[in-house]
Amino acid sequence: MASLSVKPGQRFTLPDWKNNSLLISADAEQQRYNSHHIRQEGRVLRNDTGNQAKWDEHNSRTQLKDRITTVDKWREALAKCLTDLDLEIEALGKVKEAAENAIQAKNLCLDVAIECLTFRESRRDIDVVRDPVEEELHKEVKVIEKTKKELQQRVDDAFRQLCLLKEARQQLSCDHRHKVEALELDRQCMSFNPTSGNISFKVNPTRIPDGTTALSEWEMNSRCNKERAEAEMRASVDLRGAITLAIAQTNNELDAQRIATEFALRKRMRDMEAALSELRWQEKNTLEEIAEMEEEIRQLEEDIKKRTLDLKVAHTRLETRTYRPHIELCRDQAQFGLTDEVQQLEGMIRALQQKRTESQDALDALYRQLHRIQTDIGYKTNSLQLDNKCMDTRRKLVVPVEKFDPEVDAVSRTRNLPKESQLELA
C-alpha cells in the first residue's frame, strides 16, 4: 500500500511568509534612501572640489605667468649686458694686440712659428712624424731675433682686465643660461593640463630641494652679476683709453724661410688630403660590406628560426604518434620519415648556427678594421686641421700688422707660451 512522502525540514506559516516579503521591501526602501543620500552628498562634494581645483589651478597659472614675466625681463637685461661685454672683450683684445705688435714687432714671426709648432704637437699616434714641415719650422724659429722689449705694464693690465671681463662674462653667461632653462621649465609647466600625456604622480613633490634659495637672494645674485659686469666694462673702457697705439715696421728677414715653410706645409697638406681620400674610400667600401654582412646574419637568424619551428613541428608529430594504441604503434614509413626529418633539421640548424658564428666573426673583424680606418681618419683629419690652423695663423705674416683682424682672442693667442722656450730658442 502506497504511503505519502513528506519533505523533511521546517515549514513556515503564511504570516511568516508575508512578514518576510514586507521586511525585504522595507530593507530595499531603506537602501535606496541611503544610496540617494550618498549620491546627493557626492554631487555636492564633486561641485565643491571641482570649483576649488579650478580656482587653485587659476592661481597657480597666474603666479607662473608673473614669474615667467619677471625672469624674462632679467633674461633680456642679462642678454644685453652679455652682448655689451662681448663687444668690450673684442675691443680690448684688439687694442691689446695692437700694443703688443707695436712693442714687439719682430716677435710676430717667432710667435707664429712657435704657435704652429705647438699646434702640431697635438698630432696623434702615427701622425707624430718629423716631417719637412716641422724641420722648416724649427729652422724658422732659429733665425728669428730675440725679443727686444718686454711687454709694458699696460699690456699686462689689459691681459688681467681681459681675464676679469671673461670671468664676469662666465658668471653672467651662467646666470643667463640658468634663467633660460628656468623659463623653459616654467613654460613647460604652463603647458601642462589634465589631458597632457606626460603627467604622473611624483614622489614627495612638495619637498624643498637642496640648494633652494630665497626670492631676495635670487634677485640679489642677478643684480650683483650684472653690476659687476658693468663695472668691469667701465674699467675696460678706461684702460682702452689709456693705451697708446704705436705701429712699428715689420722685419722682412724671414721671407725666404717663410716661403720654404709654407711650401712644405702646402705639400704636406696635399699628401694628407690624398691619404684621407684613400681612407674614406676604404671606409665606404667597408661600411657597404658590413651592411651586407649584417643583412646576411639577419637572414641566417631568420632561417634558424624557421628551421627551429620546423624541428618543433617534427618533434611534436613524433611525440604525438607515440600515443597510438596497441598494434597501431608501429614503425611505419611516416615514423621513419619524421625521424629522418628531425635528423636533417638538426643538421641544418647546426650548419646555419656555424655559418652565423663565422659570419659574426667576419663582421667583428670588419668592425675592427673599420675602427682602425676611422681612427686613422681621425688622426689625419686632426693633423690636417692643425696644418690648416697653421696656415690661418701664418696669414699674420702676409697681412700688414696694422690691418690684420685677429681670428683668435688676444688672451689665448701666443702670449701664454712658456717664456723658457723663447729664451732657449733665442
CSV table of C-alpha atoms in Angstrom, one decimal:
chain,number,residue,atom,x,y,z
A,1,MET,CA,0.0,0.0,0.0
A,2,ALA,CA,1.5,3.4,-1.1
A,3,SER,CA,2.5,5.9,1.6
A,4,LEU,CA,2.7,9.8,1.5
A,5,SER,CA,6.2,11.2,1.3
A,6,VAL,CA,6.8,14.4,3.3
A,7,LYS,CA,9.8,16.6,2.6
A,8,PRO,CA,11.8,16.9,5.8
A,9,GLY,CA,12.7,20.3,7.3
A,10,GLN,CA,11.0,23.3,8.9
A,11,ARG,CA,7.7,24.6,7.4
A,12,PHE,CA,6.8,28.3,7.8
A,13,THR,CA,3.4,29.8,8.3
A,14,LEU,CA,1.7,32.2,5.9
A,15,PRO,CA,2.2,35.1,8.3
A,16,ASP,CA,5.9,34.4,8.3
A,17,TRP,CA,5.9,34.4,4.5
A,18,LYS,CA,4.1,37.7,4.4
A,19,ASN,CA,6.4,39.3,7.1
A,20,ASN,CA,9.4,38.2,5.1
A,21,SER,CA,8.2,39.9,2.0
A,22,LEU,CA,7.4,43.1,3.9
A,23,LEU,CA,10.9,43.0,5.5
A,24,ILE,CA,12.6,42.7,2.1
A,25,SER,CA,10.5,45.7,0.8
A,26,ALA,CA,11.3,47.8,3.8
A,27,ASP,CA,15.1,47.0,3.5
A,28,ALA,CA,15.0,47.9,-0.2
A,29,GLU,CA,13.4,51.2,0.6
A,30,GLN,CA,16.0,52.0,3.2
A,31,GLN,CA,18.9,51.1,1.0
A,32,ARG,CA,17.5,53.3,-1.8
A,33,TYR,CA,17.1,56.1,0.6
A,34,ASN,CA,20.7,55.7,1.8
A,35,SER,CA,22.0,55.5,-1.7
A,36,HIS,CA,20.1,58.6,-2.7
A,37,HIS,CA,21.5,60.5,0.3
A,38,ILE,CA,25.1,59.4,-0.6
A,39,ARG,CA,24.6,60.4,-4.2
A,40,GLN,CA,23.5,63.9,-3.1
A,41,GLU,CA,26.5,64.3,-0.8
A,42,GLY,CA,28.8,63.0,-3.7
A,43,ARG,CA,27.3,65.6,-6.1
A,44,VAL,CA,27.9,68.4,-3.6
A,45,LEU,CA,31.4,67.2,-2.9
A,46,ARG,CA,32.2,67.0,-6.6
A,47,ASN,CA,31.0,70.5,-7.2
A,48,ASP,CA,33.0,71.9,-4.2
A,49,THR,CA,36.2,70.0,-5.1
A,50,GLY,CA,35.8,70.9,-8.8
A,51,ASN,CA,35.4,74.6,-8.1
A,52,GLN,CA,38.3,74.6,-5.6
A,53,ALA,CA,40.6,72.8,-8.0
A,54,LYS,CA,39.8,75.2,-10.9
A,55,TRP,CA,40.4,78.2,-8.6
A,56,ASP,CA,43.7,76.7,-7.3
A,57,GLU,CA,44.9,76.0,-10.9
A,58,HIS,CA,44.0,79.5,-11.9
A,59,ASN,CA,46.0,80.9,-9.1
A,60,SER,CA,49.0,78.7,-9.9
A,61,ARG,CA,48.8,79.6,-13.6
A,62,THR,CA,48.6,83.3,-12.7
A,63,GLN,CA,51.6,83.1,-10.4
A,64,LEU,CA,53.6,81.1,-13.1
A,65,LYS,CA,52.8,83.8,-15.7
A,66,ASP,CA,54.0,86.5,-13.3
A,67,ARG,CA,57.2,84.6,-12.5
A,68,ILE,CA,57.8,84.0,-16.3
A,69,THR,CA,57.5,87.7,-16.9
A,70,THR,CA,59.9,88.6,-14.1
A,71,VAL,CA,62.5,86.0,-15.2
A,72,ASP,CA,62.2,87.0,-18.8
A,73,LYS,CA,62.9,90.7,-18.0
A,74,TRP,CA,66.0,89.6,-16.2
A,75,ARG,CA,67.0,87.4,-19.1
A,76,GLU,CA,66.7,90.3,-21.5
A,77,ALA,CA,68.7,92.5,-19.3
A,78,LEU,CA,71.5,89.9,-18.9
A,79,ALA,CA,71.5,89.2,-22.6
A,80,LYS,CA,72.0,92.8,-23.4
A,81,CYS,CA,74.8,93.0,-20.9
A,82,LEU,CA,76.4,89.9,-22.4
A,83,THR,CA,76.3,91.5,-25.8
A,84,ASP,CA,78.0,94.6,-24.5
A,85,LEU,CA,80.5,92.5,-22.6
A,86,ASP,CA,81.4,90.5,-25.7
A,87,LEU,CA,81.9,93.7,-27.7
A,88,GLU,CA,84.1,95.1,-24.9
A,89,ILE,CA,86.2,91.9,-24.8
A,90,GLU,CA,86.7,92.0,-28.5
A,91,ALA,CA,87.6,95.7,-28.5
A,92,LEU,CA,90.1,95.4,-25.6
A,93,GLY,CA,91.6,92.3,-27.3
A,94,LYS,CA,92.3,94.3,-30.4
A,95,VAL,CA,93.8,97.2,-28.5
A,96,LYS,CA,96.0,94.8,-26.5
A,97,GLU,CA,97.2,93.1,-29.7
A,98,ALA,CA,97.9,96.4,-31.3
A,99,ALA,CA,100.1,97.4,-28.3
A,100,GLU,CA,101.9,94.0,-28.4
A,101,ASN,CA,102.6,94.4,-32.1
A,102,ALA,CA,104.0,97.9,-31.7
A,103,ILE,CA,106.3,96.9,-28.8
A,104,GLN,CA,107.4,93.5,-30.1
A,105,ALA,CA,107.1,93.8,-33.9
A,106,LYS,CA,109.8,91.2,-34.5
A,107,ASN,CA,108.2,88.8,-32.1
A,108,LEU,CA,105.3,88.2,-34.5
A,109,CYS,CA,107.2,85.7,-36.7
A,110,LEU,CA,108.5,84.0,-33.6
A,111,ASP,CA,105.0,83.8,-32.1
A,112,VAL,CA,103.7,82.3,-35.4
A,113,ALA,CA,106.4,79.7,-35.7
A,114,ILE,CA,106.1,78.6,-32.0
A,115,GLU,CA,102.3,78.6,-32.4
A,116,CYS,CA,102.5,76.4,-35.4
A,117,LEU,CA,104.9,74.0,-33.6
A,118,THR,CA,102.5,74.0,-30.7
A,119,PHE,CA,99.6,73.2,-32.9
A,120,ARG,CA,101.4,70.3,-34.5
A,121,GLU,CA,102.3,68.9,-31.1
A,122,SER,CA,98.6,67.9,-30.9
A,123,ARG,CA,99.1,65.4,-33.7
A,124,ARG,CA,98.3,61.8,-32.5
A,125,ASP,CA,99.8,58.4,-32.9
A,126,ILE,CA,101.4,57.6,-36.3
A,127,ASP,CA,101.0,61.2,-37.5
A,128,VAL,CA,103.6,62.4,-35.0
A,129,VAL,CA,106.4,62.4,-37.5
A,130,ARG,CA,109.5,64.5,-38.0
A,131,ASP,CA,108.3,65.7,-41.5
A,132,PRO,CA,109.8,68.5,-43.7
A,133,VAL,CA,107.2,71.0,-42.2
A,134,GLU,CA,108.5,70.5,-38.7
A,135,GLU,CA,112.1,70.8,-39.9
A,136,GLU,CA,111.4,74.0,-41.7
A,137,LEU,CA,109.5,75.5,-38.7
A,138,HIS,CA,112.5,74.7,-36.4
A,139,LYS,CA,114.8,76.4,-39.0
A,140,GLU,CA,112.5,79.4,-39.0
A,141,VAL,CA,112.5,79.7,-35.2
A,142,LYS,CA,116.3,79.6,-35.1
A,143,VAL,CA,116.7,82.6,-37.4
A,144,ILE,CA,114.2,84.9,-35.6
A,145,GLU,CA,115.8,87.6,-33.5
A,146,LYS,CA,115.2,87.7,-29.8
A,147,THR,CA,112.5,89.9,-28.4
A,148,LYS,CA,113.9,93.5,-27.9
A,149,LYS,CA,111.5,94.7,-25.4
A,150,GLU,CA,109.3,93.2,-22.8
A,151,LEU,CA,105.6,93.8,-22.5
A,152,GLN,CA,104.8,97.1,-21.0
A,153,GLN,CA,102.8,97.3,-17.8
A,154,ARG,CA,99.7,98.5,-19.7
A,155,VAL,CA,99.7,95.3,-21.8
A,156,ASP,CA,99.8,93.2,-18.6
A,157,ASP,CA,96.9,95.4,-17.3
A,158,ALA,CA,95.0,94.6,-20.5
A,159,PHE,CA,95.6,90.9,-20.0
A,160,ARG,CA,94.4,91.0,-16.4
A,161,GLN,CA,91.4,93.1,-17.4
A,162,LEU,CA,90.5,90.6,-20.2
A,163,CYS,CA,90.6,87.8,-17.6
A,164,LEU,CA,88.3,89.8,-15.3
A,165,LEU,CA,86.0,90.5,-18.2
A,166,LYS,CA,85.8,86.9,-19.2
A,167,GLU,CA,85.3,85.9,-15.6
A,168,ALA,CA,82.5,88.3,-15.3
A,169,ARG,CA,81.1,87.1,-18.6
A,170,GLN,CA,81.3,83.5,-17.4
A,171,GLN,CA,79.2,84.3,-14.3
A,172,LEU,CA,76.8,86.4,-16.4
A,173,SER,CA,76.5,83.7,-19.1
A,174,CYS,CA,75.9,81.0,-16.4
A,175,ASP,CA,73.2,83.2,-14.8
A,176,HIS,CA,71.6,83.9,-18.3
A,177,ARG,CA,71.7,80.2,-19.2
A,178,HIS,CA,70.1,79.2,-15.9
A,179,LYS,CA,67.3,81.8,-16.5
A,180,VAL,CA,66.7,80.4,-20.0
A,181,GLU,CA,66.4,76.9,-18.5
A,182,ALA,CA,64.1,78.1,-15.8
A,183,LEU,CA,61.9,79.9,-18.4
A,184,GLU,CA,61.7,76.7,-20.4
A,185,LEU,CA,60.7,74.7,-17.4
A,186,ASP,CA,58.1,77.3,-16.2
A,187,ARG,CA,56.6,77.5,-19.8
A,188,GLN,CA,56.5,73.7,-19.8
A,189,CYS,CA,54.6,73.8,-16.5
A,190,MET,CA,52.2,76.3,-18.1
A,191,SER,CA,51.5,73.9,-20.9
A,192,PHE,CA,50.6,71.0,-18.6
A,193,ASN,CA,46.8,70.2,-18.3
A,194,PRO,CA,44.8,67.2,-17.3
A,195,THR,CA,44.9,65.9,-20.9
A,196,SER,CA,48.7,66.0,-21.1
A,197,GLY,CA,50.3,62.7,-21.8
A,198,ASN,CA,53.4,63.2,-19.7
A,199,ILE,CA,51.8,63.9,-16.3
A,200,SER,CA,52.1,61.4,-13.4
A,201,PHE,CA,52.3,61.1,-9.7
A,202,LYS,CA,55.8,62.1,-8.2
A,203,VAL,CA,57.5,61.0,-5.0
A,204,ASN,CA,57.2,63.8,-2.5
A,205,PRO,CA,56.7,66.7,-5.0
A,206,THR,CA,56.2,69.3,-2.2
A,207,ARG,CA,59.7,68.8,-0.8
A,208,ILE,CA,62.2,71.7,-0.7
A,209,PRO,CA,65.2,70.6,-2.9
A,210,ASP,CA,68.7,71.1,-1.6
A,211,GLY,CA,70.2,74.4,-2.8
A,212,THR,CA,66.8,76.2,-2.8
A,213,THR,CA,67.2,80.0,-2.4
A,214,ALA,CA,65.0,82.8,-1.2
A,215,LEU,CA,63.5,85.2,-3.8
A,216,SER,CA,65.5,88.1,-2.4
A,217,GLU,CA,68.7,86.1,-2.7
A,218,TRP,CA,67.9,85.2,-6.3
A,219,GLU,CA,67.3,88.8,-7.3
A,220,MET,CA,70.4,89.9,-5.4
A,221,ASN,CA,72.6,87.4,-7.2
A,222,SER,CA,71.4,88.5,-10.7
A,223,ARG,CA,71.8,92.2,-9.7
A,224,CYS,CA,75.4,91.6,-8.4
A,225,ASN,CA,76.4,89.7,-11.6
A,226,LYS,CA,75.1,92.5,-13.8
A,227,GLU,CA,76.6,95.3,-11.7
A,228,ARG,CA,80.0,93.5,-11.6
A,229,ALA,CA,80.0,93.1,-15.4
A,230,GLU,CA,79.1,96.8,-15.9
A,231,ALA,CA,81.9,97.8,-13.5
A,232,GLU,CA,84.4,95.7,-15.4
A,233,MET,CA,83.3,97.2,-18.7
A,234,ARG,CA,83.7,100.7,-17.4
A,235,ALA,CA,87.2,99.8,-16.2
A,236,SER,CA,88.0,98.3,-19.6
A,237,VAL,CA,86.8,101.4,-21.4
A,238,ASP,CA,89.1,103.5,-19.2
A,239,LEU,CA,92.0,101.1,-19.8
A,240,ARG,CA,91.5,101.2,-23.6
A,241,GLY,CA,91.5,105.0,-23.5
A,242,ALA,CA,94.9,104.9,-21.6
A,243,ILE,CA,96.7,102.5,-24.1
A,244,THR,CA,98.7,104.3,-26.8
A,245,LEU,CA,98.8,102.5,-30.2
A,246,ALA,CA,102.1,102.5,-32.0
A,247,ILE,CA,102.7,100.7,-35.1
A,248,ALA,CA,106.2,99.6,-36.0
A,249,GLN,CA,107.7,98.3,-39.2
A,250,THR,CA,107.9,94.6,-39.6
A,251,ASN,CA,111.1,92.8,-40.3
A,252,ASN,CA,111.3,91.0,-43.7
A,253,GLU,CA,114.3,88.9,-42.9
A,254,LEU,CA,112.4,85.7,-42.7
A,255,ASP,CA,110.5,86.0,-46.0
A,256,ALA,CA,112.6,83.3,-47.7
A,257,GLN,CA,112.3,80.9,-44.8
A,258,ARG,CA,108.6,81.6,-44.5
A,259,ILE,CA,108.1,80.8,-48.2
A,260,ALA,CA,110.0,77.5,-47.8
A,261,THR,CA,108.0,76.6,-44.7
A,262,GLU,CA,104.7,77.4,-46.4
A,263,PHE,CA,105.7,75.4,-49.5
A,264,ALA,CA,106.4,72.4,-47.3
A,265,LEU,CA,103.2,72.9,-45.3
A,266,ARG,CA,101.1,73.1,-48.5
A,267,LYS,CA,102.8,69.9,-49.9
A,268,ARG,CA,102.2,68.1,-46.6
A,269,MET,CA,98.5,69.1,-46.7
A,270,ARG,CA,98.1,67.8,-50.2
A,271,ASP,CA,99.7,64.5,-49.2
A,272,MET,CA,97.4,64.4,-46.2
A,273,GLU,CA,94.3,65.1,-48.3
A,274,ALA,CA,95.3,62.3,-50.7
A,275,ALA,CA,95.7,59.9,-47.8
A,276,LEU,CA,92.3,60.9,-46.4
A,277,SER,CA,90.7,60.4,-49.7
A,278,GLU,CA,92.0,56.8,-49.9
A,279,LEU,CA,91.0,56.1,-46.3
A,280,ARG,CA,87.5,57.4,-46.9
A,281,TRP,CA,87.2,55.2,-50.0
A,282,GLN,CA,88.2,52.2,-47.9
A,283,GLU,CA,85.7,53.3,-45.1
A,284,LYS,CA,82.9,53.5,-47.7
A,285,ASN,CA,83.6,50.0,-49.1
A,286,THR,CA,84.0,48.6,-45.6
A,287,LEU,CA,80.7,50.1,-44.5
A,288,GLU,CA,79.0,48.6,-47.5
A,289,GLU,CA,80.4,45.2,-46.7
A,290,ILE,CA,79.3,45.5,-43.1
A,291,ALA,CA,75.8,46.3,-44.2
A,292,GLU,CA,75.8,43.3,-46.5
A,293,MET,CA,77.2,41.0,-43.8
A,294,GLU,CA,74.7,42.3,-41.2
A,295,GLU,CA,71.9,41.5,-43.7
A,296,GLU,CA,73.3,38.0,-44.2
A,297,ILE,CA,73.4,37.4,-40.5
A,298,ARG,CA,69.8,38.6,-40.2
A,299,GLN,CA,68.7,36.2,-42.9
A,300,LEU,CA,70.7,33.4,-41.3
A,301,GLU,CA,69.0,34.1,-38.0
A,302,GLU,CA,65.6,34.1,-39.8
A,303,ASP,CA,66.4,30.7,-41.4
A,304,ILE,CA,67.5,29.3,-38.0
A,305,LYS,CA,64.1,30.4,-36.5
A,306,LYS,CA,62.3,28.8,-39.4
A,307,ARG,CA,64.2,25.6,-39.2
A,308,THR,CA,63.7,25.6,-35.4
A,309,LEU,CA,59.9,25.9,-35.9
A,310,ASP,CA,60.1,23.1,-38.4
A,311,LEU,CA,62.0,21.0,-35.9
A,312,LYS,CA,59.4,21.7,-33.2
A,313,VAL,CA,56.7,20.5,-35.7
A,314,ALA,CA,58.6,17.3,-36.4
A,315,HIS,CA,59.2,16.7,-32.6
A,316,THR,CA,55.5,17.3,-31.9
A,317,ARG,CA,54.5,14.9,-34.6
A,318,LEU,CA,56.8,12.2,-33.3
A,319,GLU,CA,55.7,12.7,-29.8
A,320,THR,CA,52.0,12.7,-30.7
A,321,ARG,CA,52.4,9.4,-32.7
A,322,THR,CA,53.8,7.7,-29.6
A,323,TYR,CA,50.2,7.7,-28.2
A,324,ARG,CA,48.8,5.4,-31.0
A,325,PRO,CA,47.1,2.4,-29.3
A,326,HIS,CA,48.4,-1.1,-29.2
A,327,ILE,CA,49.3,-2.6,-32.6
A,328,GLU,CA,48.9,0.8,-34.3
A,329,LEU,CA,52.2,1.9,-32.6
A,330,CYS,CA,54.3,0.6,-35.4
A,331,ARG,CA,57.5,2.0,-37.1
A,332,ASP,CA,55.9,2.8,-40.4
A,333,GLN,CA,57.2,4.9,-43.3
A,334,ALA,CA,55.8,8.1,-41.7
A,335,GLN,CA,57.8,7.3,-38.5
A,336,PHE,CA,61.0,6.8,-40.5
A,337,GLY,CA,60.3,9.9,-42.5
A,338,LEU,CA,59.7,12.0,-39.4
A,339,THR,CA,62.9,10.6,-37.7
A,340,ASP,CA,64.9,11.4,-40.8
A,341,GLU,CA,63.4,14.9,-40.9
A,342,VAL,CA,64.4,15.6,-37.3
A,343,GLN,CA,68.0,14.5,-38.0
A,344,GLN,CA,68.1,16.6,-41.2
A,345,LEU,CA,66.7,19.6,-39.5
A,346,GLU,CA,69.1,19.3,-36.6
A,347,GLY,CA,72.0,19.1,-39.0
A,348,MET,CA,70.6,22.2,-40.9
A,349,ILE,CA,70.3,24.2,-37.7
A,350,ARG,CA,73.9,23.3,-36.7
A,351,ALA,CA,75.2,24.3,-40.1
A,352,LEU,CA,73.2,27.5,-40.0
A,353,GLN,CA,74.5,28.3,-36.5
A,354,GLN,CA,78.0,27.5,-37.5
A,355,LYS,CA,77.7,29.8,-40.5
A,356,ARG,CA,76.1,32.5,-38.3
A,357,THR,CA,79.1,32.2,-36.0
A,358,GLU,CA,81.5,32.5,-38.9
A,359,SER,CA,79.6,35.5,-40.3
A,360,GLN,CA,79.6,37.2,-36.9
A,361,ASP,CA,83.4,36.7,-36.6
A,362,ALA,CA,83.8,38.2,-40.0
A,363,LEU,CA,81.6,41.1,-39.1
A,364,ASP,CA,83.6,41.7,-35.9
A,365,ALA,CA,86.8,41.7,-38.0
A,366,LEU,CA,85.2,44.2,-40.3
A,367,TYR,CA,84.2,46.4,-37.4
A,368,ARG,CA,87.7,46.2,-36.0
A,369,GLN,CA,89.1,47.2,-39.4
A,370,LEU,CA,86.6,49.9,-39.7
A,371,HIS,CA,87.6,51.2,-36.3
A,372,ARG,CA,91.3,51.2,-37.5
A,373,ILE,CA,90.3,53.1,-40.6
A,374,GLN,CA,88.2,55.6,-38.8
A,375,THR,CA,90.8,56.1,-36.1
A,376,ASP,CA,93.4,56.8,-38.8
A,377,ILE,CA,91.0,59.1,-40.5
A,378,GLY,CA,90.6,60.9,-37.2
A,379,TYR,CA,94.4,61.2,-36.8
A,380,LYS,CA,94.8,62.5,-40.3
A,381,THR,CA,91.8,64.8,-40.1
A,382,ASN,CA,93.2,66.2,-36.8
A,383,SER,CA,96.6,66.7,-38.4
A,384,LEU,CA,95.1,68.3,-41.5
A,385,GLN,CA,93.0,70.7,-39.3
A,386,LEU,CA,96.2,71.5,-37.3
A,387,ASP,CA,98.0,72.3,-40.5
A,388,ASN,CA,95.0,74.4,-41.6
A,389,LYS,CA,95.3,76.3,-38.3
A,390,CYS,CA,99.0,76.8,-39.1
A,391,MET,CA,98.1,78.2,-42.5
A,392,ASP,CA,95.5,80.5,-40.9
A,393,THR,CA,98.0,81.6,-38.3
A,394,ARG,CA,100.6,82.3,-40.9
A,395,ARG,CA,98.3,84.8,-42.6
A,396,LYS,CA,99.5,87.2,-40.0
A,397,LEU,CA,102.9,87.2,-41.8
A,398,VAL,CA,101.3,88.2,-45.0
A,399,VAL,CA,98.7,90.8,-43.9
A,400,PRO,CA,100.2,94.0,-42.5
A,401,VAL,CA,100.0,94.1,-38.7
A,402,GLU,CA,98.1,97.3,-38.6
A,403,LYS,CA,95.4,95.8,-40.9
A,404,PHE,CA,95.3,92.3,-39.5
A,405,ASP,CA,92.0,91.4,-38.0
A,406,PRO,CA,92.8,88.6,-35.4
A,407,GLU,CA,90.7,85.5,-35.7
A,408,VAL,CA,91.6,84.4,-32.1
A,409,ASP,CA,91.4,86.2,-28.8
A,410,ALA,CA,94.5,88.0,-27.8
A,411,VAL,CA,94.4,86.3,-24.4
A,412,SER,CA,94.5,82.8,-25.9
A,413,ARG,CA,96.9,83.5,-28.8
A,414,THR,CA,100.6,83.2,-28.2
A,415,ARG,CA,101.3,85.3,-25.2
A,416,ASN,CA,100.9,82.3,-22.8
A,417,LEU,CA,103.7,80.3,-24.4
A,418,PRO,CA,106.4,79.3,-22.0
A,419,LYS,CA,108.9,82.0,-21.7
A,420,GLU,CA,111.7,79.4,-21.1
A,421,SER,CA,111.1,78.1,-24.7
A,422,GLN,CA,111.5,81.6,-26.1
A,423,LEU,CA,114.7,82.1,-24.1
A,424,GLU,CA,116.1,78.8,-25.3
A,425,LEU,CA,115.3,79.4,-28.9
A,426,ALA,CA,116.8,82.9,-28.7
